[in-house]
Coordinates of C-alpha atoms in Angstrom, one line a residue:
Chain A
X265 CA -9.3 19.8 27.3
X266 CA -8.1 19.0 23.6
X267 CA -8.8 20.1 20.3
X268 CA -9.7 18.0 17.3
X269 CA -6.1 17.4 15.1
X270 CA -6.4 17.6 11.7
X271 CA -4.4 15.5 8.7
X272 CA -4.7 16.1 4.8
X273 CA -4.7 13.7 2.7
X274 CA -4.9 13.4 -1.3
X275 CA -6.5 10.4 -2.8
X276 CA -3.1 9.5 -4.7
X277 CA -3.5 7.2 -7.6
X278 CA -1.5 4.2 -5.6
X279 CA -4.6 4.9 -3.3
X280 CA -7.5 3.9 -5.8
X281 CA -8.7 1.0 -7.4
X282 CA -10.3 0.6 -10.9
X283 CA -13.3 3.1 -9.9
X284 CA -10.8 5.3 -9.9
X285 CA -11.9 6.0 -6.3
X286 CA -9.9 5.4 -2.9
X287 CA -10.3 1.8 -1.5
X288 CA -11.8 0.9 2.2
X289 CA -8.7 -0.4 2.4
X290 CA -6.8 3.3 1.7
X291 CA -8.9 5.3 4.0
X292 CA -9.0 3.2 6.8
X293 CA -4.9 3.0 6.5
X294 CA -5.3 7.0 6.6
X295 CA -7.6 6.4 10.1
X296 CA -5.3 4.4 11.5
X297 CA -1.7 6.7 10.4
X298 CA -3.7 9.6 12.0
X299 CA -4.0 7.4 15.4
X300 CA 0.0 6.6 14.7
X301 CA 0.7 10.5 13.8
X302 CA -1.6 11.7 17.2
X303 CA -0.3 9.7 19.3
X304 CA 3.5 10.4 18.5
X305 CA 2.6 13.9 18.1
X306 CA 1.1 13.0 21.8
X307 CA 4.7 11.4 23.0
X308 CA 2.1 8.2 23.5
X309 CA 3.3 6.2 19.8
X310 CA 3.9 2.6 20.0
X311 CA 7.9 3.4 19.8
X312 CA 7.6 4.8 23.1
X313 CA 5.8 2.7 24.6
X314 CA 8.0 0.1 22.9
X315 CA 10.6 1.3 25.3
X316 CA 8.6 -0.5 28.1
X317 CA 8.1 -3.5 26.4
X318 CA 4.0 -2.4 25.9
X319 CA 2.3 -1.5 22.6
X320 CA -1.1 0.1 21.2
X321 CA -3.0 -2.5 19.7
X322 CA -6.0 -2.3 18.0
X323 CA -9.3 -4.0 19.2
X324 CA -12.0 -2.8 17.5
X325 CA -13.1 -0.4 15.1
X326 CA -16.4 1.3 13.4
X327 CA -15.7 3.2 10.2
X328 CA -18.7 4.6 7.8
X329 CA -18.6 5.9 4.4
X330 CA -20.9 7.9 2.8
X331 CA -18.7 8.2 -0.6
X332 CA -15.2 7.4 -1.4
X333 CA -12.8 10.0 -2.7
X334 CA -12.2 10.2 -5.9
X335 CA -8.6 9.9 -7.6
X336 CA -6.5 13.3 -6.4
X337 CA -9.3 14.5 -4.2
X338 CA -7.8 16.4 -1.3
X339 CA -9.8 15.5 2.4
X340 CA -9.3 16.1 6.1
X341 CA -9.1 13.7 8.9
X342 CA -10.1 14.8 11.9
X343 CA -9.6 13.0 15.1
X344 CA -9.6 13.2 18.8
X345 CA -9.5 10.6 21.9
X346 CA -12.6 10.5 24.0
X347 CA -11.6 10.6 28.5
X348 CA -11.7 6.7 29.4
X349 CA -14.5 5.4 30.4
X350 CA -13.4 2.2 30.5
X351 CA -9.6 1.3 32.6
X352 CA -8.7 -0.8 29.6
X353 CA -10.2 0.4 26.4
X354 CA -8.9 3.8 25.1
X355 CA -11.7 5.5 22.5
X356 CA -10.4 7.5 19.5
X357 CA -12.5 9.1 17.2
X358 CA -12.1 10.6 13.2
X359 CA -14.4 12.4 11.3
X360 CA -13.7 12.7 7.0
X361 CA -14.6 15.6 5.5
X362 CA -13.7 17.5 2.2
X363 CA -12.3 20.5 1.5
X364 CA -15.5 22.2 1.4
X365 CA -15.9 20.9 5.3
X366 CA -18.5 18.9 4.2
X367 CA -18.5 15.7 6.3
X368 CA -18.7 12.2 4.3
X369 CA -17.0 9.7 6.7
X370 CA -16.8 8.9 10.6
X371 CA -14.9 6.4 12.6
X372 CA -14.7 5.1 15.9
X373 CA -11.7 3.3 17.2
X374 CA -10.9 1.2 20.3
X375 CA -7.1 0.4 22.2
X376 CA -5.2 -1.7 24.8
X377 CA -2.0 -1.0 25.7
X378 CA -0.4 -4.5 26.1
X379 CA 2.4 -5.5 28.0
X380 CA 4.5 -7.7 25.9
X381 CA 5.9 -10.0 29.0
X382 CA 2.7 -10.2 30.8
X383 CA 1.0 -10.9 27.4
X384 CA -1.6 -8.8 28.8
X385 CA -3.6 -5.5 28.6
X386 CA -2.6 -2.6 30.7
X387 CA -4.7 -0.5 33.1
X388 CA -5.0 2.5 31.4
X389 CA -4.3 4.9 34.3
X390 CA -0.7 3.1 34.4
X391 CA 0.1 4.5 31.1
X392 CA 2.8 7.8 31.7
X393 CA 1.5 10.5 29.4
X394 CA -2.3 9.4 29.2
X395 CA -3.0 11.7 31.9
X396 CA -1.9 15.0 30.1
X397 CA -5.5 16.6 30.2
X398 CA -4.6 18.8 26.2
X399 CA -4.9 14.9 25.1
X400 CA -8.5 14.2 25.8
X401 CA -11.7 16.1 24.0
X402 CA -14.8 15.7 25.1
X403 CA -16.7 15.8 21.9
X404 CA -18.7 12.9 21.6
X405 CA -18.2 9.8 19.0
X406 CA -19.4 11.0 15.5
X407 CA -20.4 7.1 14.8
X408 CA -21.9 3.9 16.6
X409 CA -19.0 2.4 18.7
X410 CA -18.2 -1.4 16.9
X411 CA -21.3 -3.9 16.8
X412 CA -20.1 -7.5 17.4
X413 CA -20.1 -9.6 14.8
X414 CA -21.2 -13.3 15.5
X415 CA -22.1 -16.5 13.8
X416 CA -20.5 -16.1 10.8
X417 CA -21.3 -19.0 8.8
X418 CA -18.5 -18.8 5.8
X419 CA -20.3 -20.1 2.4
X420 CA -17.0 -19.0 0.6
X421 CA -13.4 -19.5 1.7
X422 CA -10.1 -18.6 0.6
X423 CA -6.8 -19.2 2.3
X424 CA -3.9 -17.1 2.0
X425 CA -0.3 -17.5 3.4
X426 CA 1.2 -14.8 5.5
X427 CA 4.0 -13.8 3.7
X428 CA 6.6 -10.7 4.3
X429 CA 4.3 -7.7 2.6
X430 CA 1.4 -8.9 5.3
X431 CA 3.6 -8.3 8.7
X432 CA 4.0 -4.9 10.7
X433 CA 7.0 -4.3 12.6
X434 CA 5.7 -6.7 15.1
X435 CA 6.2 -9.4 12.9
X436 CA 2.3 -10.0 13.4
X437 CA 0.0 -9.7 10.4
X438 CA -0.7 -5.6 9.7
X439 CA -4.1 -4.7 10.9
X440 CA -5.0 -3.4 7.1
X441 CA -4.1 -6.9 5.6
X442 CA -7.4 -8.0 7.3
X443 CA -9.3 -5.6 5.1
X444 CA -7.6 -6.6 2.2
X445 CA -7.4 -10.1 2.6
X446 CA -11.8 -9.6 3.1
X447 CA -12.0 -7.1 0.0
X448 CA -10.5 -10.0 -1.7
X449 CA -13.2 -13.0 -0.9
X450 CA -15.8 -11.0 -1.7
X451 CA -17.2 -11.2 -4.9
X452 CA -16.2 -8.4 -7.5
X453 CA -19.5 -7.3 -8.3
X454 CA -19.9 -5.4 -4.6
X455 CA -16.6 -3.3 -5.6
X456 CA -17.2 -2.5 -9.4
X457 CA -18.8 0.9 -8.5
X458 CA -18.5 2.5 -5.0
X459 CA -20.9 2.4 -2.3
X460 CA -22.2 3.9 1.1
X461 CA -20.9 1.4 3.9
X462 CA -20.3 1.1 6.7
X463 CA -17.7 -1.5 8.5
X464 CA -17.2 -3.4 11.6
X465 CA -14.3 -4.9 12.5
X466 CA -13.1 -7.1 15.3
X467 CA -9.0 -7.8 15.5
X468 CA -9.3 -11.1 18.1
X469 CA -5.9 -12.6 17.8
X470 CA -2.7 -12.2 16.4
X471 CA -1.4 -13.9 13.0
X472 CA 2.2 -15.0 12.7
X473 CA 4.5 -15.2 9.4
X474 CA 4.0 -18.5 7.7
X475 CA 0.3 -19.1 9.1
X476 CA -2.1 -20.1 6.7
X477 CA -5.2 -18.1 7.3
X478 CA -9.1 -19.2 5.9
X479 CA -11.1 -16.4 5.2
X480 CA -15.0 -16.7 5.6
X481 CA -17.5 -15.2 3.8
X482 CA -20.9 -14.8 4.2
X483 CA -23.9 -12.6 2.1
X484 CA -27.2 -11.8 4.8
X485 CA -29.4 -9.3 2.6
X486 CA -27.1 -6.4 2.5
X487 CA -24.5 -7.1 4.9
X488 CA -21.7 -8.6 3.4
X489 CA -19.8 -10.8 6.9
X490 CA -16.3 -12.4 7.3
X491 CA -14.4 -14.4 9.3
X492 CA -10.1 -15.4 9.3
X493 CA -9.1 -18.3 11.2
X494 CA -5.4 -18.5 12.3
X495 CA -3.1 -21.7 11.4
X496 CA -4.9 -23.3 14.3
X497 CA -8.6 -22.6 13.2
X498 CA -8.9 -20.1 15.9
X499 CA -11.1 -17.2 15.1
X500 CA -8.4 -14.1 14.6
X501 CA -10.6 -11.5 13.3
X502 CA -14.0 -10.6 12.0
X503 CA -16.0 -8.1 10.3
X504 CA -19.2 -7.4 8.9
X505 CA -20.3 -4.5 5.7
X506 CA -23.3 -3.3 5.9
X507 CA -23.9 -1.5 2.0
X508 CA -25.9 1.3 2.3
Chain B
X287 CA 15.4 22.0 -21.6
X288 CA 13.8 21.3 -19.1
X289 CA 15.1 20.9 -15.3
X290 CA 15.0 18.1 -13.0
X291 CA 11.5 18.2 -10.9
X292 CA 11.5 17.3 -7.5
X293 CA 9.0 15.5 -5.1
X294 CA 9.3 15.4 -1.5
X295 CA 8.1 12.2 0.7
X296 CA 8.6 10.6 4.3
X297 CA 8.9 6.7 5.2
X298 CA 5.6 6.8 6.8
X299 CA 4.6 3.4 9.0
X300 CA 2.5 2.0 5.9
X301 CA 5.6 2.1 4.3
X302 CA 8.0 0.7 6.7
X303 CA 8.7 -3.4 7.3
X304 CA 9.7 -5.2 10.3
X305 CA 13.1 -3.7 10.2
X306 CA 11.5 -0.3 10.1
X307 CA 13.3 0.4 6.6
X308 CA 10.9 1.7 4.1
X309 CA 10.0 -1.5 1.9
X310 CA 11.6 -1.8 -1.7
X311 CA 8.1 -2.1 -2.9
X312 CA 7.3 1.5 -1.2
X313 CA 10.5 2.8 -2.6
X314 CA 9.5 1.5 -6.2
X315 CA 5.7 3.1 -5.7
X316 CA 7.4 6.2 -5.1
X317 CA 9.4 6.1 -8.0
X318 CA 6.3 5.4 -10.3
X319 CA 4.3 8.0 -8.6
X320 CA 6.9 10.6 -9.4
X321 CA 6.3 9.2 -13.0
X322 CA 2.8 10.0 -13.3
X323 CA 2.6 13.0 -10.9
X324 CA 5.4 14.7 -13.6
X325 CA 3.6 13.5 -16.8
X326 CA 0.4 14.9 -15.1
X327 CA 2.4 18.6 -14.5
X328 CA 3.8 18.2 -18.1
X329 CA 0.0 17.4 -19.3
X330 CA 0.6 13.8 -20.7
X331 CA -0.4 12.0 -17.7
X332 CA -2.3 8.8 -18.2
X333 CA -5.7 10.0 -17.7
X334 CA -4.8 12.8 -20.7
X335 CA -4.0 9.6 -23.5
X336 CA -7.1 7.7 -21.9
X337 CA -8.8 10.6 -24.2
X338 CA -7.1 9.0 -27.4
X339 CA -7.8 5.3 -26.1
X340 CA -3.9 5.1 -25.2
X341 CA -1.8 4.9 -22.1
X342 CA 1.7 4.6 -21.0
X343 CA 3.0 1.5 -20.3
X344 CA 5.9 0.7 -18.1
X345 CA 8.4 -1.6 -20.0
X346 CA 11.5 -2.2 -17.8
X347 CA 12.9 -0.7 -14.7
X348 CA 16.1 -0.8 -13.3
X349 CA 16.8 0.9 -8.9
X350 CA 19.7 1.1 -6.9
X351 CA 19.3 1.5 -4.0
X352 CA 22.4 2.2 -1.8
X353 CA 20.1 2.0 1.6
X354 CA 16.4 2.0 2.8
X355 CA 15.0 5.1 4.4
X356 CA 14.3 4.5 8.0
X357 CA 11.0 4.9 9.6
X358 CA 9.8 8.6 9.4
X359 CA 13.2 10.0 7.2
X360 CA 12.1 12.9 4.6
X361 CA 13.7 12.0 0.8
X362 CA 13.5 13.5 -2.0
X363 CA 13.4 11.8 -5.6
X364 CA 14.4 13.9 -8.9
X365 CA 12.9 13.1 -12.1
X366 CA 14.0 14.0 -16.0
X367 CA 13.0 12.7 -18.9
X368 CA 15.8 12.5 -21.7
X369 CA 15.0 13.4 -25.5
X370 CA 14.0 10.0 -27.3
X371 CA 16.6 7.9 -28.7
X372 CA 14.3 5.2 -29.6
X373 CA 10.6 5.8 -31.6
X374 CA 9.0 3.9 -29.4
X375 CA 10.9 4.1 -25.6
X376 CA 10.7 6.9 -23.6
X377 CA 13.3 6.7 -20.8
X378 CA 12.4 8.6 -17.3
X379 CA 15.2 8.7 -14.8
X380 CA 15.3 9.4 -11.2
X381 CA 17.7 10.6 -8.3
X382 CA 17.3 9.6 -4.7
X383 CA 18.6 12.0 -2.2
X384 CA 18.4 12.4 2.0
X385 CA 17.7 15.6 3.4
X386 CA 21.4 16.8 3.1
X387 CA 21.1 16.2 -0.9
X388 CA 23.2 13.3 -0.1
X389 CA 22.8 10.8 -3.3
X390 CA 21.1 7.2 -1.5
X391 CA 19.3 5.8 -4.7
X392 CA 18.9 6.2 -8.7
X393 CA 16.6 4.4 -11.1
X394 CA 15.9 4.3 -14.6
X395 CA 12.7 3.7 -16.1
X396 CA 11.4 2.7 -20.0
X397 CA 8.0 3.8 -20.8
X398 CA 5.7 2.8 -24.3
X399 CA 2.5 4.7 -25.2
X400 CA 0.3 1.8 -25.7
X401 CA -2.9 2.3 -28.2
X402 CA -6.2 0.0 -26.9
X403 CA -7.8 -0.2 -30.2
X404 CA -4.7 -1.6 -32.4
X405 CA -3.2 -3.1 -29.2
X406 CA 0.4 -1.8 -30.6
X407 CA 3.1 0.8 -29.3
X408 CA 2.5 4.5 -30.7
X409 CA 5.7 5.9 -32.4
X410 CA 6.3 8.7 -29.7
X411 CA 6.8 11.7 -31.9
X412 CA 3.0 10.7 -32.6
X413 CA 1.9 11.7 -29.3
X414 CA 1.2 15.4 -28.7
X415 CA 2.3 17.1 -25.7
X416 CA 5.5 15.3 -25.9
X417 CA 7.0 17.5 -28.4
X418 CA 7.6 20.3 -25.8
X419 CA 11.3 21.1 -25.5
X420 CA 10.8 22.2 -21.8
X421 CA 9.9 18.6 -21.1
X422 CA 13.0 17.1 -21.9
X423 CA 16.5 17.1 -20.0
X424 CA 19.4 16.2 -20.9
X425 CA 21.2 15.1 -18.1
X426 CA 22.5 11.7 -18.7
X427 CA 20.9 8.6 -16.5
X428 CA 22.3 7.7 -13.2
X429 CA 22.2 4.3 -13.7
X430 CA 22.9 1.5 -15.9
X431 CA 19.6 0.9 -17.7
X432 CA 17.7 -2.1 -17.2
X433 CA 19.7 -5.2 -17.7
X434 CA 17.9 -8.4 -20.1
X435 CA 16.8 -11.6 -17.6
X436 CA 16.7 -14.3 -19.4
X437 CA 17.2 -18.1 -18.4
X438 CA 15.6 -18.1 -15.1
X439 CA 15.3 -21.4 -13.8
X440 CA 13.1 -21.7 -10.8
X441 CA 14.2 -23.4 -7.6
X442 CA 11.1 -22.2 -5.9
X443 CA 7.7 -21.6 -6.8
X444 CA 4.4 -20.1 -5.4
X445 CA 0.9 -19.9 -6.6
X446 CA -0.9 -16.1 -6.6
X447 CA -4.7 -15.7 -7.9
X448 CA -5.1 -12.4 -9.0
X449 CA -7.7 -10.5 -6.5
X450 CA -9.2 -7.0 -6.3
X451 CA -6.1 -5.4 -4.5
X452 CA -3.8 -6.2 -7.4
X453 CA -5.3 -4.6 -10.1
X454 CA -5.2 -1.1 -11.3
X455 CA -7.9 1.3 -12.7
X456 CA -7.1 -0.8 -16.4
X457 CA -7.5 -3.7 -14.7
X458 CA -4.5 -5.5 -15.0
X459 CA -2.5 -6.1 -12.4
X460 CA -0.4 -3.5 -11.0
X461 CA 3.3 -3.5 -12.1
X462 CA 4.0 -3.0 -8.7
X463 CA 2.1 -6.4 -7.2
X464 CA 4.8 -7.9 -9.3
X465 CA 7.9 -6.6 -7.1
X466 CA 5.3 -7.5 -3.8
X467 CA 5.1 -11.3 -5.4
X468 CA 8.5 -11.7 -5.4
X469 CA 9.9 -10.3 -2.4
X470 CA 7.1 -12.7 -0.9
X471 CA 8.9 -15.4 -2.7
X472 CA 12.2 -14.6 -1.7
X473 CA 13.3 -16.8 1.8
X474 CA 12.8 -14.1 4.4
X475 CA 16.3 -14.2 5.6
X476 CA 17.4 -11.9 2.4
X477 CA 15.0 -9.5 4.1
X478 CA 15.8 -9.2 7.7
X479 CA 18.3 -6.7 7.4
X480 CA 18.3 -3.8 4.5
X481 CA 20.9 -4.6 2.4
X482 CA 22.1 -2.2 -1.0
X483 CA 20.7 -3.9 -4.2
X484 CA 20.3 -3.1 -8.0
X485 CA 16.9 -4.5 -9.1
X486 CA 16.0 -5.2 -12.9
X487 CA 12.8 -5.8 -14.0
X488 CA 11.3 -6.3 -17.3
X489 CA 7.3 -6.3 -17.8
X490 CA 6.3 -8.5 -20.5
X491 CA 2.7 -9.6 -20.5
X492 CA -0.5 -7.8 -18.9
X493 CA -2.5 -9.8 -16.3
X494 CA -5.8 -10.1 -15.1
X495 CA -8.2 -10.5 -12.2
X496 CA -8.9 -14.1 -11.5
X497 CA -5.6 -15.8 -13.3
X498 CA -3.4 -17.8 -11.2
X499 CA -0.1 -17.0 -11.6
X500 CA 3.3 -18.7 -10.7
X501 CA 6.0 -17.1 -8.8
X502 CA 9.4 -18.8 -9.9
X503 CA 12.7 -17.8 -7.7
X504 CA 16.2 -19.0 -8.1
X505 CA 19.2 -18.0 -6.1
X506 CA 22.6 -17.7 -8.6
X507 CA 25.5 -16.7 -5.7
X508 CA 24.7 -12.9 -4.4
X509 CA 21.7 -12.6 -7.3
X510 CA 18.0 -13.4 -6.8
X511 CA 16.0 -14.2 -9.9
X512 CA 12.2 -14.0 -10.9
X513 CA 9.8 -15.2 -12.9
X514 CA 6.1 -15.0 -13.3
X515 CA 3.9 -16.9 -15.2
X516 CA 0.5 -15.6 -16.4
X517 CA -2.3 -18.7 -16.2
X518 CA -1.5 -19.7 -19.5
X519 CA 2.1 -20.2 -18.7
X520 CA 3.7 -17.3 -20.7
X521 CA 6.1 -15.2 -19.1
X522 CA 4.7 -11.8 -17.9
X523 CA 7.3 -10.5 -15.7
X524 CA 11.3 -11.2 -15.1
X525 CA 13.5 -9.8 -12.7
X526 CA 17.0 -10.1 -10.7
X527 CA 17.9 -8.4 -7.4
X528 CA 21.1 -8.4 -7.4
X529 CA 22.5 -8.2 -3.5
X530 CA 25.5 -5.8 -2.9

């Protein structure tokens, strides 16, 4: 069995916003390089599996913050992938903690591998190198695994264009944009000083380069819930914050 | 005198496009991280003159860049500051080099110390901590300096409403949100292959959350020209990529 991996990181001023703490955004782009880093580290990173025609993409994901890091904090990121228990959803797991080891964030992430000319997701046990026992730890998910989030009913919207900043090396609209994109429709007021949270977020469908996306938004008590339809008014991806 | 500083860095996947070339956005972050992470060793970082209600403000910029980093490549970027020529302009240059000290990239960048309450640039030899002789280099620049752009008329324009992601810890938008605008303006063609480019930008106006401002882009033969217009129509920000 596996160890937990850990990855430093340094809340670098390009990483905060006007609180002069890291953003959602930031920290959940650190969760997801540590996937990209663990896996590659794993000889299981998307560029290998690029060589046969499959990818990692990302389905769901669970992500809870007790604080955010202030500007030039250093923190760890912890994180290790859970034995399937599923034949297409691969679990991987983060835990944040500072440099004192105390723990202030946990996250929860879910996979496919899909194959790009059967446009579909692969059994997991088909995958070369997922077997290698050192890759799986049995520690148990520090966090809720992703709630769905339904029945969004938007009473703000917003639509942005996808433009080149927004697309990955896919050419589909980077996972992180989503966040972004939601930060942005909400109103000001729930970012002006930070906040315990905790987010759920559901990637449904790819966007494309010139697509203009609607983004939803919706206020229920103290969850804060979005929606982005594609070009074709097709739900792509939603999410819901739930301020602590 | 002082010596050239060096910071270390790696074209990690956020900061990597669709050709898996670091972005010139990522490479221009880099460049003004350098900035403050060196005024911060030299003790006349940002968050220092915030004591005296006064921060530095980044006039004009010039970057050549001979080629991108690819995807995961270690670089290094120099910094100096030369000894004031001007009261008011403090010019910061920088040297881009691979991991064989091989020379890629080289910018030049023209700093004010801005003071909040009389909104007006502070004569530099005002401003202590800068009088230290170890601060200073003398090695010339490595570039031209920033070139004037002037007369842009715009073929092409695009809306942007300023949103929480663009703005920095003053508020304004983030100088570089700018360089994101345009290269979202710019026909995505110019993009699909990293090409060596001199960029010149000139920062004339802040801007804040909530304005809508107006991308302008002409094409004059192998040089790209920008123009942004704050939402009362005054020009905040100018700049030309020239193509090589």
């Amino acid at each position: 069995m596996g160890q937990k991996a850990i990855y430093n990181f340094n809340a670098a001023p390009e990483k905060v916003d006007f609180t002069l703490h890291a953003t959602i955004e930031a920290i959940c782009s650190d969760i997801l390089n540590v996937a990209g880093a663990d896996a590659k580290k794993n000889g299981i990173s998307a560029d290998v599996l690029m060589q046969q025609n499959r990818s990692w993409v990302l389905s769901r994901l669970s992500v809870e913050l007790d604080r955010l890091p202030e500007q030039y904090e250093e923190y760890n990121v912890a994180t290790w992938v859970n034995p399937h228990t599923s034949r297409f959803i691969s679990t991987r797991n983060f835990e944040l903690s500072d440099v004192n080891g105390n723990t202030f964030g946990r996250a929860l992430s879910q996979w496919c591998v899909i194959d790009f000319v059967r446009r579909m997701p692969v059994v997991l046990e088909e995958v070369e190198g997922l077997f290698d026992p050192d890759y799986y730890c049995d520690e148990q998910s520090p966090c809720e695994a992703p709630r769905k989030v339904r029945g969004v009913e938007p009473a703000v919207t917003r639509k942005h264009e996808v433009r080149y900043s927004d697309i990955d090396f896919n050419r589909h609209v980077n996972t992180m944009r989503y966040i972004r994109m939601m930060l942005n429709t909400l109103p000001i007021e729930y970012l002006t000083e930070p906040r315990p949270l905790r987010l759920d977020i559901h990637f449904a469908k790819e966007c494309h380069l010139g697509e203009v996306l609607t983004i939803g938004y919706e206020q229920r008590d103290n969850v804060s819930l979005f929606e982005i339809r594609n070009g074709e008014d097709a739900v792509a991806c939603t999410a819901a914050i739930e301020w602590r």
